[in-house]
Amino acid sequence: MADIEVTPPPPEPLTAKSIDKIAVPDVPEGEHRLQYSYSLWFMQRGRGSVSSATSDYEDQIKHVGAFSSVEQFWSYYCHIAHPSDLPPHCDIHVFKMGIKPMWEDTANKDGGKWIVRLRKEISSRSWENLLLAMLGEQFIVGNEICGAVISVRPTEDIVSIWNRTASNDSIVGKIRDTLQRILQLPSQTIMEYKAHDQSLKDKSSFRNTALYVR
């Protein structure tokens, strides 16, 4: 009887829980190195299916890939769905290597995020502009930026930029002003800021935010 070849199952996708297993990509000669390396993450939330327990939440965030150069970024970006193509309750995270896209992470726990709610028809372009600005170091706040997120929701999409130090009003204000310019926000646009420790208290990303009207 001939031997039967058994195809091994595909490996389980890496999650935020296994962040230590993610290697920093090499940059081949001729590519343009970014100042920081980044990880790309994806999460799809079923209604009420994502537990608030940290370990369960970590398992829901799937690692898509990592990049260290401009060319590596575009190789991912050109082959993933853009916000306008995604169903509601999906999140895309782009964070510096070694930082989990979670409030509890050491780099995030004392920080917060600026939040901008967008109409569906402009969210994909706004998200691209935000990513290019972050990768190109346009915020000019040193190591303060941790990452960026777009949250696709039924009636709107929400972009946010995370920073390390919520208590530093100067840095928080500088990030706000740069975000306004990058997204070309019209006058009277409402921007929101929320410290991650407040998110941990009320277990919410977008409730009880501090409002700022441009």
PDB file of C-alpha atoms in Angstrom, residues 24-148:
ATOM      1  CA  VAL A  24      12.103  43.045  12.177  1.00  0.00           C
ATOM      2  CA  PRO A  25      12.340  42.788   8.365  1.00  0.00           C
ATOM      3  CA  ASP A  26      15.685  43.340   6.682  1.00  0.00           C
ATOM      4  CA  VAL A  27      15.939  46.154   4.149  1.00  0.00           C
ATOM      5  CA  PRO A  28      17.454  44.993   0.843  1.00  0.00           C
ATOM      6  CA  GLU A  29      19.980  47.189  -0.895  1.00  0.00           C
ATOM      7  CA  GLY A  30      18.282  49.847  -2.978  1.00  0.00           C
ATOM      8  CA  GLU A  31      15.158  50.125  -0.821  1.00  0.00           C
ATOM      9  CA  HIS A  32      14.388  53.219   1.228  1.00  0.00           C
ATOM     10  CA  ARG A  33      14.556  52.534   4.958  1.00  0.00           C
ATOM     11  CA  LEU A  34      11.931  54.084   7.220  1.00  0.00           C
ATOM     12  CA  GLN A  35      13.030  55.684  10.475  1.00  0.00           C
ATOM     13  CA  TYR A  36      11.063  53.016  12.379  1.00  0.00           C
ATOM     14  CA  SER A  37       9.872  49.513  11.514  1.00  0.00           C
ATOM     15  CA  TYR A  38       6.129  48.850  11.761  1.00  0.00           C
ATOM     16  CA  SER A  39       3.666  46.002  12.165  1.00  0.00           C
ATOM     17  CA  LEU A  40       0.318  45.786  10.377  1.00  0.00           C
ATOM     18  CA  TRP A  41      -2.596  44.302  12.347  1.00  0.00           C
ATOM     19  CA  PHE A  42      -6.224  43.484  11.576  1.00  0.00           C
ATOM     20  CA  MET A  43      -9.245  42.733  13.733  1.00  0.00           C
ATOM     21  CA  GLN A  44     -12.827  41.935  12.771  1.00  0.00           C
ATOM     22  CA  ARG A  45     -15.304  42.293  15.581  1.00  0.00           C
ATOM     23  CA  GLY A  46     -18.489  40.281  15.657  1.00  0.00           C
ATOM     24  CA  ARG A  47     -21.174  42.173  17.501  1.00  0.00           C
ATOM     25  CA  GLY A  48     -20.430  41.672  21.150  1.00  0.00           C
ATOM     26  CA  SER A  49     -17.886  38.947  20.356  1.00  0.00           C
ATOM     27  CA  VAL A  50     -14.686  40.674  21.516  1.00  0.00           C
ATOM     28  CA  SER A  51     -14.115  40.106  25.190  1.00  0.00           C
ATOM     29  CA  SER A  52     -12.845  42.924  27.368  1.00  0.00           C
ATOM     30  CA  ALA A  53     -10.378  40.505  28.984  1.00  0.00           C
ATOM     31  CA  THR A  54      -6.875  41.462  27.881  1.00  0.00           C
ATOM     32  CA  SER A  55      -5.795  37.933  26.887  1.00  0.00           C
ATOM     33  CA  ASP A  56      -8.944  37.362  24.803  1.00  0.00           C
ATOM     34  CA  TYR A  57      -8.566  40.738  23.097  1.00  0.00           C
ATOM     35  CA  GLU A  58      -4.937  39.981  22.239  1.00  0.00           C
ATOM     36  CA  ASP A  59      -6.007  36.804  20.448  1.00  0.00           C
ATOM     37  CA  GLN A  60      -8.490  38.756  18.312  1.00  0.00           C
ATOM     38  CA  ILE A  61      -5.811  41.057  16.837  1.00  0.00           C
ATOM     39  CA  LYS A  62      -4.191  39.242  13.902  1.00  0.00           C
ATOM     40  CA  HIS A  63      -0.736  40.104  12.608  1.00  0.00           C
ATOM     41  CA  VAL A  64      -0.697  40.733   8.845  1.00  0.00           C
ATOM     42  CA  GLY A  65       2.951  41.610   8.315  1.00  0.00           C
ATOM     43  CA  ALA A  66       5.863  43.887   9.158  1.00  0.00           C
ATOM     44  CA  PHE A  67       7.834  46.385   7.115  1.00  0.00           C
ATOM     45  CA  SER A  68      10.972  48.488   7.466  1.00  0.00           C
ATOM     46  CA  SER A  69      11.109  50.263   4.105  1.00  0.00           C
ATOM     47  CA  VAL A  70       8.911  52.362   1.848  1.00  0.00           C
ATOM     48  CA  GLU A  71       8.817  49.554  -0.716  1.00  0.00           C
ATOM     49  CA  GLN A  72       7.792  46.952   1.870  1.00  0.00           C
ATOM     50  CA  PHE A  73       4.969  49.201   3.064  1.00  0.00           C
ATOM     51  CA  TRP A  74       3.554  49.573  -0.442  1.00  0.00           C
ATOM     52  CA  SER A  75       3.810  45.830  -1.065  1.00  0.00           C
ATOM     53  CA  TYR A  76       1.352  45.328   1.803  1.00  0.00           C
ATOM     54  CA  TYR A  77      -0.780  48.399   1.283  1.00  0.00           C
ATOM     55  CA  CYS A  78      -1.470  47.650  -2.383  1.00  0.00           C
ATOM     56  CA  HIS A  79      -2.698  44.140  -1.584  1.00  0.00           C
ATOM     57  CA  ILE A  80      -4.938  44.673   1.426  1.00  0.00           C
ATOM     58  CA  ALA A  81      -8.527  45.870   1.441  1.00  0.00           C
ATOM     59  CA  HIS A  82      -8.959  49.585   1.948  1.00  0.00           C
ATOM     60  CA  PRO A  83     -11.473  50.891   4.505  1.00  0.00           C
ATOM     61  CA  SER A  84     -14.116  51.529   1.846  1.00  0.00           C
ATOM     62  CA  ASP A  85     -13.978  47.828   0.903  1.00  0.00           C
ATOM     63  CA  LEU A  86     -14.303  46.448   4.430  1.00  0.00           C
ATOM     64  CA  PRO A  87     -17.494  45.445   6.247  1.00  0.00           C
ATOM     65  CA  PRO A  88     -18.442  47.238   9.478  1.00  0.00           C
ATOM     66  CA  HIS A  89     -16.700  46.426  12.751  1.00  0.00           C
ATOM     67  CA  CYS A  90     -13.211  45.978  11.275  1.00  0.00           C
ATOM     68  CA  ASP A  91     -10.075  47.686  12.576  1.00  0.00           C
ATOM     69  CA  ILE A  92      -6.724  48.147  10.826  1.00  0.00           C
ATOM     70  CA  HIS A  93      -3.753  49.026  13.054  1.00  0.00           C
ATOM     71  CA  VAL A  94      -0.280  50.161  11.975  1.00  0.00           C
ATOM     72  CA  PHE A  95       2.052  50.379  14.982  1.00  0.00           C
ATOM     73  CA  LYS A  96       5.765  50.628  15.560  1.00  0.00           C
ATOM     74  CA  MET A  97       7.429  47.238  15.938  1.00  0.00           C
ATOM     75  CA  GLY A  98       7.203  45.913  19.478  1.00  0.00           C
ATOM     76  CA  ILE A  99       4.145  47.978  20.441  1.00  0.00           C
ATOM     77  CA  LYS A 100       0.852  46.139  20.778  1.00  0.00           C
ATOM     78  CA  PRO A 101      -2.195  48.077  19.525  1.00  0.00           C
ATOM     79  CA  MET A 102      -3.660  47.962  23.022  1.00  0.00           C
ATOM     80  CA  TRP A 103      -4.194  50.503  25.799  1.00  0.00           C
ATOM     81  CA  GLU A 104      -2.322  48.289  28.285  1.00  0.00           C
ATOM     82  CA  ASP A 105       0.950  48.100  26.351  1.00  0.00           C
ATOM     83  CA  THR A 106       3.905  49.690  28.137  1.00  0.00           C
ATOM     84  CA  ALA A 107       4.362  52.248  25.347  1.00  0.00           C
ATOM     85  CA  ASN A 108       0.667  53.187  25.383  1.00  0.00           C
ATOM     86  CA  LYS A 109      -0.439  53.048  29.015  1.00  0.00           C
ATOM     87  CA  ASP A 110       0.420  56.693  29.815  1.00  0.00           C
ATOM     88  CA  GLY A 111      -0.686  57.957  26.423  1.00  0.00           C
ATOM     89  CA  GLY A 112      -3.826  58.685  24.493  1.00  0.00           C
ATOM     90  CA  LYS A 113      -5.165  59.254  21.008  1.00  0.00           C
ATOM     91  CA  TRP A 114      -6.644  61.881  18.762  1.00  0.00           C
ATOM     92  CA  ILE A 115      -9.877  60.756  17.115  1.00  0.00           C
ATOM     93  CA  VAL A 116     -11.484  62.035  13.911  1.00  0.00           C
ATOM     94  CA  ARG A 117     -14.820  60.715  12.630  1.00  0.00           C
ATOM     95  CA  LEU A 118     -15.031  60.632   8.840  1.00  0.00           C
ATOM     96  CA  ARG A 119     -17.657  60.237   6.172  1.00  0.00           C
ATOM     97  CA  LYS A 120     -17.396  56.922   4.366  1.00  0.00           C
ATOM     98  CA  GLU A 121     -16.593  58.496   1.019  1.00  0.00           C
ATOM     99  CA  ILE A 122     -13.397  60.178   2.258  1.00  0.00           C
ATOM    100  CA  SER A 123     -12.127  57.673   4.815  1.00  0.00           C
ATOM    101  CA  SER A 124      -9.864  55.606   2.545  1.00  0.00           C
ATOM    102  CA  ARG A 125      -7.971  58.624   1.247  1.00  0.00           C
ATOM    103  CA  SER A 126      -7.742  60.162   4.721  1.00  0.00           C
ATOM    104  CA  TRP A 127      -6.373  56.897   6.116  1.00  0.00           C
ATOM    105  CA  GLU A 128      -3.728  56.758   3.384  1.00  0.00           C
ATOM    106  CA  ASN A 129      -2.724  60.366   4.058  1.00  0.00           C
ATOM    107  CA  LEU A 130      -2.430  59.651   7.783  1.00  0.00           C
ATOM    108  CA  LEU A 131      -0.249  56.589   7.224  1.00  0.00           C
ATOM    109  CA  LEU A 132       2.074  58.391   4.818  1.00  0.00           C
ATOM    110  CA  ALA A 133       2.443  61.273   7.262  1.00  0.00           C
ATOM    111  CA  MET A 134       3.231  58.930  10.149  1.00  0.00           C
ATOM    112  CA  LEU A 135       5.756  56.877   8.173  1.00  0.00           C
ATOM    113  CA  GLY A 136       7.315  60.064   6.811  1.00  0.00           C
ATOM    114  CA  GLU A 137       7.734  61.518  10.336  1.00  0.00           C
ATOM    115  CA  GLN A 138       5.607  64.584   9.577  1.00  0.00           C
ATOM    116  CA  PHE A 139       4.385  64.872  13.171  1.00  0.00           C
ATOM    117  CA  ILE A 140       7.885  65.908  14.352  1.00  0.00           C
ATOM    118  CA  VAL A 141       7.336  64.898  17.986  1.00  0.00           C
ATOM    119  CA  GLY A 142      10.282  62.537  18.407  1.00  0.00           C
ATOM    120  CA  ASN A 143       9.332  59.058  19.573  1.00  0.00           C
ATOM    121  CA  GLU A 144       5.871  60.125  20.778  1.00  0.00           C
ATOM    122  CA  ILE A 145       3.847  58.509  17.989  1.00  0.00           C
ATOM    123  CA  CYS A 146       2.980  54.849  18.670  1.00  0.00           C
ATOM    124  CA  GLY A 147       0.697  54.032  15.773  1.00  0.00           C
ATOM    125  CA  ALA A 148      -2.475  54.727  13.832  1.00  0.00           C
TER     126      ALA A 148
END
